[in-house]
């Protein structure tokens, strides 16, 4: 807990809350007026239980990838810090303390080992993690406001750290340096799938996971586009250049199947998962600093701008649907 419980509220464990619910159902069957007890039971709900309700209600309503990320944040940050707190006892001060603790990395075990199977890997802190987790918690707490457990959402109005305004500097010379680094590392023992994925990102501007989970059936050679069944913005068709198709053909297996991953790996997921490490080595060889894998998507947009493509066209290439997002790129 990040702060002392409300002095007039008793915090129940999940088992105690379930016991009260059983008694409530029994009172209803006996003909008693359950409204007072129902309200008391609802007010006794803990943050952990409210989060579980949110995740259960999210199936088939929230995108699977988004729900998986929300579950990760709940398990790694929300439950360890606030899980046993009664929702009705939460205050804006609790939210400020929660944000501070996540940023400080208090939910990251000192002896944790890297778990490559878990989304996000290690539990870490930081301003970005804290801001996004508090934003998610605020959304979850709206359920409590809706049900009358809270009069107002304590997470609303809490000042959150702004996203890093840094934008990766772009130049065609920098891209040429990356190209030389890619060719040099191809002659060494670097992972070929990783190098191929980086080239693909530079040529298409796709998001990292859109590229890594790309299956051959998504590539429509006749229409020269990528037919994504699911992206951050839903179903999308993304136009791609002929050079992309020609590049993909250079390493397509002779007996490739539609469900094969374009950038296959040796992990149980089937696609290559070690791209951050490969990119780090490419960036070092190219002599560039501070450019993340996502920064390559910004570079793609910057290159299109330098070639006088309109913002509307660039938005279509990137798969942006919200106005203003492309301009920030």
Short mmCIF file of C-alpha atoms in Angstrom, two decimals:
data_model
loop_
_atom_site.label_atom_id
_atom_site.label_comp_id
_atom_site.label_asym_id
_atom_site.label_seq_id
_atom_site.Cartn_x
_atom_site.Cartn_y
_atom_site.Cartn_z
CA UNK A 1 0.00 0.00 0.00
CA UNK A 2 1.25 3.48 -0.82
CA UNK A 3 -0.72 5.25 1.93
CA UNK A 4 -2.71 4.50 5.07
CA UNK A 5 -6.24 3.07 4.57
CA UNK A 6 -9.27 5.27 5.12
CA UNK A 7 -9.93 5.27 8.91
CA UNK A 8 -13.69 4.56 8.59
CA UNK A 9 -13.46 1.72 6.09
CA UNK A 10 -12.53 -1.86 6.77
CA UNK A 11 -10.40 -3.46 4.06
CA UNK A 12 -11.50 -6.98 3.25
CA UNK A 13 -9.37 -9.68 1.79
CA UNK A 14 -10.69 -11.29 -1.42
CA UNK A 15 -11.82 -14.32 0.63
CA UNK A 16 -13.74 -12.11 3.08
CA UNK A 17 -15.41 -10.29 0.21
CA UNK A 18 -16.51 -13.59 -1.33
CA UNK A 19 -17.93 -14.70 2.04
CA UNK A 20 -19.98 -11.51 2.27
CA UNK A 21 -21.27 -12.09 -1.25
CA UNK A 22 -22.40 -15.61 -0.33
CA UNK A 23 -24.24 -14.27 2.72
CA UNK A 24 -25.84 -11.60 0.57
CA UNK A 25 -27.19 -14.19 -1.87
CA UNK A 26 -28.53 -16.20 1.08
CA UNK A 27 -30.36 -13.15 2.48
CA UNK A 28 -31.96 -12.57 -0.93
CA UNK A 29 -33.24 -16.15 -1.04
CA UNK A 30 -34.76 -15.67 2.46
CA UNK A 31 -36.73 -12.65 1.27
CA UNK A 32 -34.71 -10.00 3.09
CA UNK A 33 -34.16 -6.55 1.60
CA UNK A 34 -30.61 -6.85 0.25
CA UNK A 35 -30.10 -3.27 -0.96
CA UNK A 36 -28.10 -2.16 2.09
CA UNK A 37 -25.93 -5.27 2.17
CA UNK A 38 -25.45 -5.18 -1.60
CA UNK A 39 -24.19 -1.62 -1.38
CA UNK A 40 -21.90 -2.55 1.52
CA UNK A 41 -20.50 -5.51 -0.40
CA UNK A 42 -19.90 -3.39 -3.49
CA UNK A 43 -18.17 -0.72 -1.41
CA UNK A 44 -15.89 -3.41 0.03
CA UNK A 45 -14.50 -4.37 -3.37
CA UNK A 46 -10.73 -4.18 -3.56
CA UNK A 47 -8.63 -2.68 -6.33
CA UNK A 48 -7.45 -6.16 -7.33
CA UNK A 49 -11.03 -7.39 -7.68
CA UNK A 50 -12.05 -4.33 -9.68
CA UNK A 51 -9.12 -4.91 -12.02
CA UNK A 52 -10.15 -8.54 -12.48
CA UNK A 53 -13.68 -7.37 -13.36
CA UNK A 54 -12.23 -4.98 -15.93
CA UNK A 55 -10.14 -7.72 -17.57
CA UNK A 56 -13.09 -10.16 -17.63
CA UNK A 57 -15.37 -7.56 -19.20
CA UNK A 58 -12.69 -6.66 -21.74
CA UNK A 59 -12.70 -9.99 -23.57
CA UNK A 60 -14.18 -9.63 -27.07
CA UNK A 61 -14.52 -5.88 -26.44
CA UNK A 62 -10.92 -4.68 -26.09
CA UNK A 63 -8.23 -5.69 -28.57
CA UNK A 64 -6.35 -8.76 -27.37
CA UNK A 65 -2.97 -7.02 -27.58
CA UNK A 66 -4.25 -4.04 -25.58
CA UNK A 67 -5.85 -6.30 -22.98
CA UNK A 68 -2.61 -8.27 -22.64
CA UNK A 69 -0.67 -5.06 -21.98
CA UNK A 70 -3.28 -3.90 -19.45
CA UNK A 71 -3.08 -7.26 -17.66
CA UNK A 72 0.70 -6.96 -17.52
CA UNK A 73 0.52 -3.50 -15.96
CA UNK A 74 -2.11 -4.66 -13.47
CA UNK A 75 -0.10 -7.69 -12.34
CA UNK A 76 3.26 -5.90 -12.28
CA UNK A 77 2.34 -2.54 -10.80
CA UNK A 78 -1.28 -2.06 -9.68
CA UNK A 79 -1.83 -5.19 -7.60
CA UNK A 80 1.53 -5.07 -5.77
CA UNK A 81 0.97 -1.44 -4.72
CA UNK A 82 -2.81 -1.09 -4.39
CA UNK A 83 -4.32 -4.55 -4.82
CA UNK A 84 -5.61 -5.00 -1.23
CA UNK A 85 -6.92 -1.45 -0.88
CA UNK A 86 -10.67 -0.90 -0.81
CA UNK A 87 -11.61 1.03 -3.93
CA UNK A 88 -13.89 3.31 -1.89
CA UNK A 89 -10.93 4.45 0.22
CA UNK A 90 -8.78 5.72 -2.66
CA UNK A 91 -7.86 9.41 -2.78
CA UNK A 92 -5.97 11.63 -5.24
CA UNK A 93 -3.04 11.49 -2.82
CA UNK A 94 -2.98 7.70 -3.20
CA UNK A 95 -2.79 8.14 -6.97
CA UNK A 96 0.11 10.57 -6.65
CA UNK A 97 1.94 8.12 -4.39
CA UNK A 98 1.20 5.27 -6.79
CA UNK A 99 2.59 7.22 -9.74
CA UNK A 100 5.69 8.17 -7.76
CA UNK A 101 6.32 4.56 -6.70
CA UNK A 102 5.96 3.15 -10.22
CA UNK A 103 8.27 5.81 -11.63
CA UNK A 104 10.81 4.99 -8.91
CA UNK A 105 10.70 1.30 -9.85
CA UNK A 106 9.41 0.05 -6.49
CA UNK A 107 7.52 -2.76 -8.23
CA UNK A 108 10.68 -4.13 -9.84
CA UNK A 109 12.13 -7.00 -7.73
CA UNK A 110 15.85 -6.57 -7.19
CA UNK A 111 16.54 -10.23 -7.91
CA UNK A 112 14.20 -10.66 -10.88
CA UNK A 113 15.42 -12.68 -13.83
CA UNK A 114 14.60 -11.94 -17.43
CA UNK A 115 11.43 -13.74 -18.51
CA UNK A 116 11.39 -13.79 -22.29
CA UNK A 117 7.95 -15.38 -22.32
CA UNK A 118 6.27 -12.45 -20.58
CA UNK A 119 5.10 -9.44 -22.54
CA UNK A 120 7.47 -6.61 -21.71
CA UNK A 121 10.11 -8.90 -20.15
CA UNK A 122 11.38 -7.39 -16.92
CA UNK A 123 9.33 -5.20 -14.59
CA UNK A 124 10.77 -1.70 -14.67
CA UNK A 125 9.80 1.78 -13.64
CA UNK A 126 10.19 5.13 -15.32
CA UNK A 127 8.11 8.14 -16.24
CA UNK A 128 6.55 6.55 -19.32
CA UNK A 129 5.56 3.36 -17.50
CA UNK A 130 4.13 5.34 -14.58
CA UNK A 131 2.13 7.67 -16.80
CA UNK A 132 0.60 4.92 -18.92
CA UNK A 133 -0.20 2.73 -15.91
CA UNK A 134 -1.94 5.56 -14.07
CA UNK A 135 -3.92 6.36 -17.20
CA UNK A 136 -5.08 2.74 -17.40
CA UNK A 137 -5.96 2.70 -13.68
CA UNK A 138 -8.03 5.84 -14.19
CA UNK A 139 -10.03 4.05 -16.87
CA UNK A 140 -10.61 1.07 -14.58
CA UNK A 141 -11.75 3.31 -11.70
CA UNK A 142 -14.48 4.76 -13.92
CA UNK A 143 -16.31 1.47 -13.30
CA UNK A 144 -16.36 2.30 -9.58
CA UNK A 145 -17.68 5.80 -10.32
CA UNK A 146 -20.38 4.30 -12.53
CA UNK A 147 -21.45 1.90 -9.75
CA UNK A 148 -21.49 4.59 -7.07
CA UNK A 149 -18.53 3.20 -5.12
CA UNK A 150 -16.62 6.44 -5.78
CA UNK A 151 -18.11 9.91 -6.11
CA UNK A 152 -15.28 11.00 -8.36
CA UNK A 153 -12.33 9.32 -10.01
CA UNK A 154 -9.23 9.97 -7.85
CA UNK A 155 -6.93 9.39 -10.84
CA UNK A 156 -8.40 12.25 -12.84
CA UNK A 157 -6.53 15.52 -12.67
CA UNK A 158 -3.28 13.96 -11.46
CA UNK A 159 -0.35 15.53 -13.29
CA UNK A 160 1.45 12.87 -15.27
CA UNK A 161 4.90 13.08 -16.88
CA UNK A 162 4.76 14.13 -20.49
CA UNK A 163 6.06 11.82 -23.17
CA UNK A 164 9.65 12.52 -24.18
CA UNK A 165 9.39 15.27 -26.83
CA UNK A 166 12.62 14.02 -28.44
CA UNK A 167 12.30 13.18 -32.12
CA UNK A 168 15.07 11.19 -33.81
CA UNK A 169 17.08 13.43 -36.15
CA UNK A 170 16.65 12.38 -39.77
CA UNK A 171 18.99 12.53 -42.73
CA UNK A 172 19.47 10.41 -45.83
CA UNK A 173 23.15 10.21 -44.84
CA UNK A 174 22.15 8.48 -41.58
CA UNK A 175 20.08 5.95 -43.52
CA UNK A 176 23.07 5.34 -45.81
CA UNK A 177 25.18 4.68 -42.71
CA UNK A 178 22.62 2.13 -41.53
CA UNK A 179 22.67 0.48 -44.95
CA UNK A 180 26.44 0.12 -44.83
CA UNK A 181 26.22 -1.32 -41.33
CA UNK A 182 23.61 -3.85 -42.45
CA UNK A 183 25.77 -5.01 -45.35
CA UNK A 184 28.83 -5.29 -43.12
CA UNK A 185 27.01 -7.32 -40.47
CA UNK A 186 25.59 -9.67 -43.11
CA UNK A 187 29.11 -10.94 -43.71
CA UNK A 188 29.54 -11.66 -40.01
CA UNK A 189 27.55 -13.85 -37.66
CA UNK A 190 24.62 -11.44 -37.13
CA UNK A 191 21.10 -12.86 -37.19
CA UNK A 192 19.76 -12.67 -40.75
CA UNK A 193 16.11 -12.44 -39.73
CA UNK A 194 16.89 -9.40 -37.58
CA UNK A 195 18.80 -7.65 -40.36
CA UNK A 196 16.02 -8.39 -42.84
CA UNK A 197 13.38 -7.03 -40.44
CA UNK A 198 15.31 -3.76 -40.02
CA UNK A 199 15.48 -3.29 -43.80
CA UNK A 200 11.76 -4.00 -44.01
CA UNK A 201 11.00 -1.40 -41.32
CA UNK A 202 13.01 1.20 -43.21
CA UNK A 203 11.23 0.40 -46.48
CA UNK A 204 7.67 0.31 -45.10
CA UNK A 205 7.43 2.34 -41.90
CA UNK A 206 5.48 -0.44 -40.22
CA UNK A 207 5.41 -0.85 -36.46
CA UNK A 208 7.88 -3.32 -34.96
CA UNK A 209 5.35 -6.01 -34.08
CA UNK A 210 3.47 -5.53 -37.35
CA UNK A 211 6.67 -6.45 -39.12
CA UNK A 212 7.82 -9.27 -36.85
CA UNK A 213 4.41 -11.02 -36.81
CA UNK A 214 3.94 -10.52 -40.56
CA UNK A 215 2.77 -13.65 -42.35
CA UNK A 216 3.21 -14.23 -46.05
CA UNK A 217 -0.55 -14.26 -46.57
CA UNK A 218 -0.66 -10.59 -45.52
CA UNK A 219 1.49 -9.57 -48.50
CA UNK A 220 -0.71 -8.91 -51.54
CA UNK A 221 1.71 -8.80 -54.46
CA UNK A 222 -0.93 -8.08 -57.08
CA UNK A 223 -2.41 -5.08 -55.27
CA UNK A 224 1.02 -4.05 -53.87
CA UNK A 225 -0.18 -3.71 -50.31
CA UNK A 226 -0.15 -5.32 -46.88
CA UNK A 227 -3.58 -6.59 -45.82
CA UNK A 228 -3.48 -6.49 -42.01
CA UNK A 229 -6.37 -8.23 -40.28
CA UNK A 230 -5.53 -6.46 -37.02
CA UNK A 231 -3.44 -3.39 -36.20
CA UNK A 232 -3.45 -0.68 -33.57
CA UNK A 233 -6.24 0.95 -35.60
CA UNK A 234 -8.03 -2.24 -36.67
CA UNK A 235 -8.16 -3.83 -40.12
CA UNK A 236 -5.95 -1.97 -42.60
CA UNK A 237 -4.60 -2.07 -46.14
CA UNK A 238 -1.15 -0.45 -46.38
CA UNK A 239 0.31 0.36 -49.82
CA UNK A 240 3.93 -0.68 -50.32
CA UNK A 241 6.42 -0.01 -53.10
CA UNK A 242 7.57 -2.46 -55.73
CA UNK A 243 11.02 -2.41 -54.12
CA UNK A 244 9.50 -3.95 -50.98
CA UNK A 245 8.04 -6.84 -52.96
CA UNK A 246 11.32 -7.36 -54.79
CA UNK A 247 13.19 -7.36 -51.49
CA UNK A 248 10.83 -9.89 -49.85
CA UNK A 249 11.26 -12.17 -52.87
CA UNK A 250 15.03 -12.35 -52.29
CA UNK A 251 14.64 -14.52 -49.19
CA UNK A 252 11.29 -16.26 -49.70
CA UNK A 253 11.68 -20.05 -49.33
CA UNK A 254 10.85 -22.13 -52.38
CA UNK A 255 7.98 -23.92 -50.64
CA UNK A 256 6.75 -21.04 -48.47
CA UNK A 257 3.25 -21.40 -46.98
CA UNK A 258 0.74 -18.56 -46.47
CA UNK A 259 0.85 -18.97 -42.67
CA UNK A 260 4.66 -18.84 -42.52
CA UNK A 261 6.19 -15.84 -40.77
CA UNK A 262 8.23 -13.64 -43.07
CA UNK A 263 10.81 -13.10 -40.33
CA UNK A 264 10.83 -16.50 -38.68
CA UNK A 265 12.73 -17.29 -35.51
CA UNK A 266 13.52 -20.22 -33.27
CA UNK A 267 11.24 -19.22 -30.37
CA UNK A 268 7.95 -20.95 -29.65
CA UNK A 269 6.12 -17.88 -30.97
CA UNK A 270 7.48 -18.71 -34.41
CA UNK A 271 8.65 -15.21 -35.31
CA UNK A 272 11.96 -13.52 -34.55
CA UNK A 273 12.00 -11.91 -31.09
CA UNK A 274 15.55 -10.57 -30.70
CA UNK A 275 15.26 -7.41 -32.79
CA UNK A 276 16.21 -4.82 -30.10
CA UNK A 277 19.62 -6.44 -29.61
CA UNK A 278 20.24 -6.71 -33.34
CA UNK A 279 19.27 -3.07 -33.84
CA UNK A 280 21.59 -2.01 -31.01
CA UNK A 281 24.52 -3.63 -32.82
CA UNK A 282 23.49 -2.13 -36.17
CA UNK A 283 23.16 1.34 -34.65
CA UNK A 284 26.55 1.03 -32.99
CA UNK A 285 28.18 -0.03 -36.25
CA UNK A 286 26.43 2.84 -38.07
CA UNK A 287 27.60 5.35 -35.44
CA UNK A 288 24.13 6.63 -34.54
CA UNK A 289 22.83 7.16 -31.02
CA UNK A 290 19.44 7.57 -29.40
CA UNK A 291 17.42 6.03 -32.22
CA UNK A 292 15.02 3.29 -31.15
CA UNK A 293 13.40 0.75 -33.43
CA UNK A 294 10.24 2.87 -33.37
CA UNK A 295 12.43 5.78 -34.44
CA UNK A 296 12.81 4.07 -37.82
CA UNK A 297 9.08 4.62 -38.33
CA UNK A 298 9.63 8.33 -37.70
CA UNK A 299 12.51 8.24 -40.19
CA UNK A 300 10.19 6.72 -42.80
CA UNK A 301 7.73 9.59 -42.30
CA UNK A 302 10.54 12.16 -42.43
CA UNK A 303 11.88 10.67 -45.67
CA UNK A 304 8.40 10.88 -47.22
CA UNK A 305 8.13 14.51 -46.13
CA UNK A 306 11.52 15.32 -47.64
CA UNK A 307 10.26 13.77 -50.90
CA UNK A 308 7.23 16.12 -50.83
CA UNK A 309 4.57 13.53 -50.07
CA UNK A 310 1.44 15.08 -48.57
CA UNK A 311 0.52 14.53 -44.92
CA UNK A 312 -2.61 12.66 -46.04
CA UNK A 313 -0.53 10.28 -48.15
CA UNK A 314 1.99 9.70 -45.37
CA UNK A 315 -0.86 8.97 -42.95
CA UNK A 316 -2.08 6.26 -45.32
CA UNK A 317 1.39 4.76 -45.61
CA UNK A 318 1.78 4.65 -41.83
CA UNK A 319 -1.77 3.52 -41.07
CA UNK A 320 -2.70 6.62 -39.05
CA UNK A 321 -6.41 7.31 -38.63
CA UNK A 322 -6.36 10.05 -35.98
CA UNK A 323 -5.80 13.56 -37.28
CA UNK A 324 -2.64 15.24 -36.06
CA UNK A 325 -0.68 12.07 -35.29
CA UNK A 326 1.18 12.11 -38.60
CA UNK A 327 2.22 15.75 -38.15
CA UNK A 328 3.86 14.85 -34.83
CA UNK A 329 5.93 12.24 -36.69
#
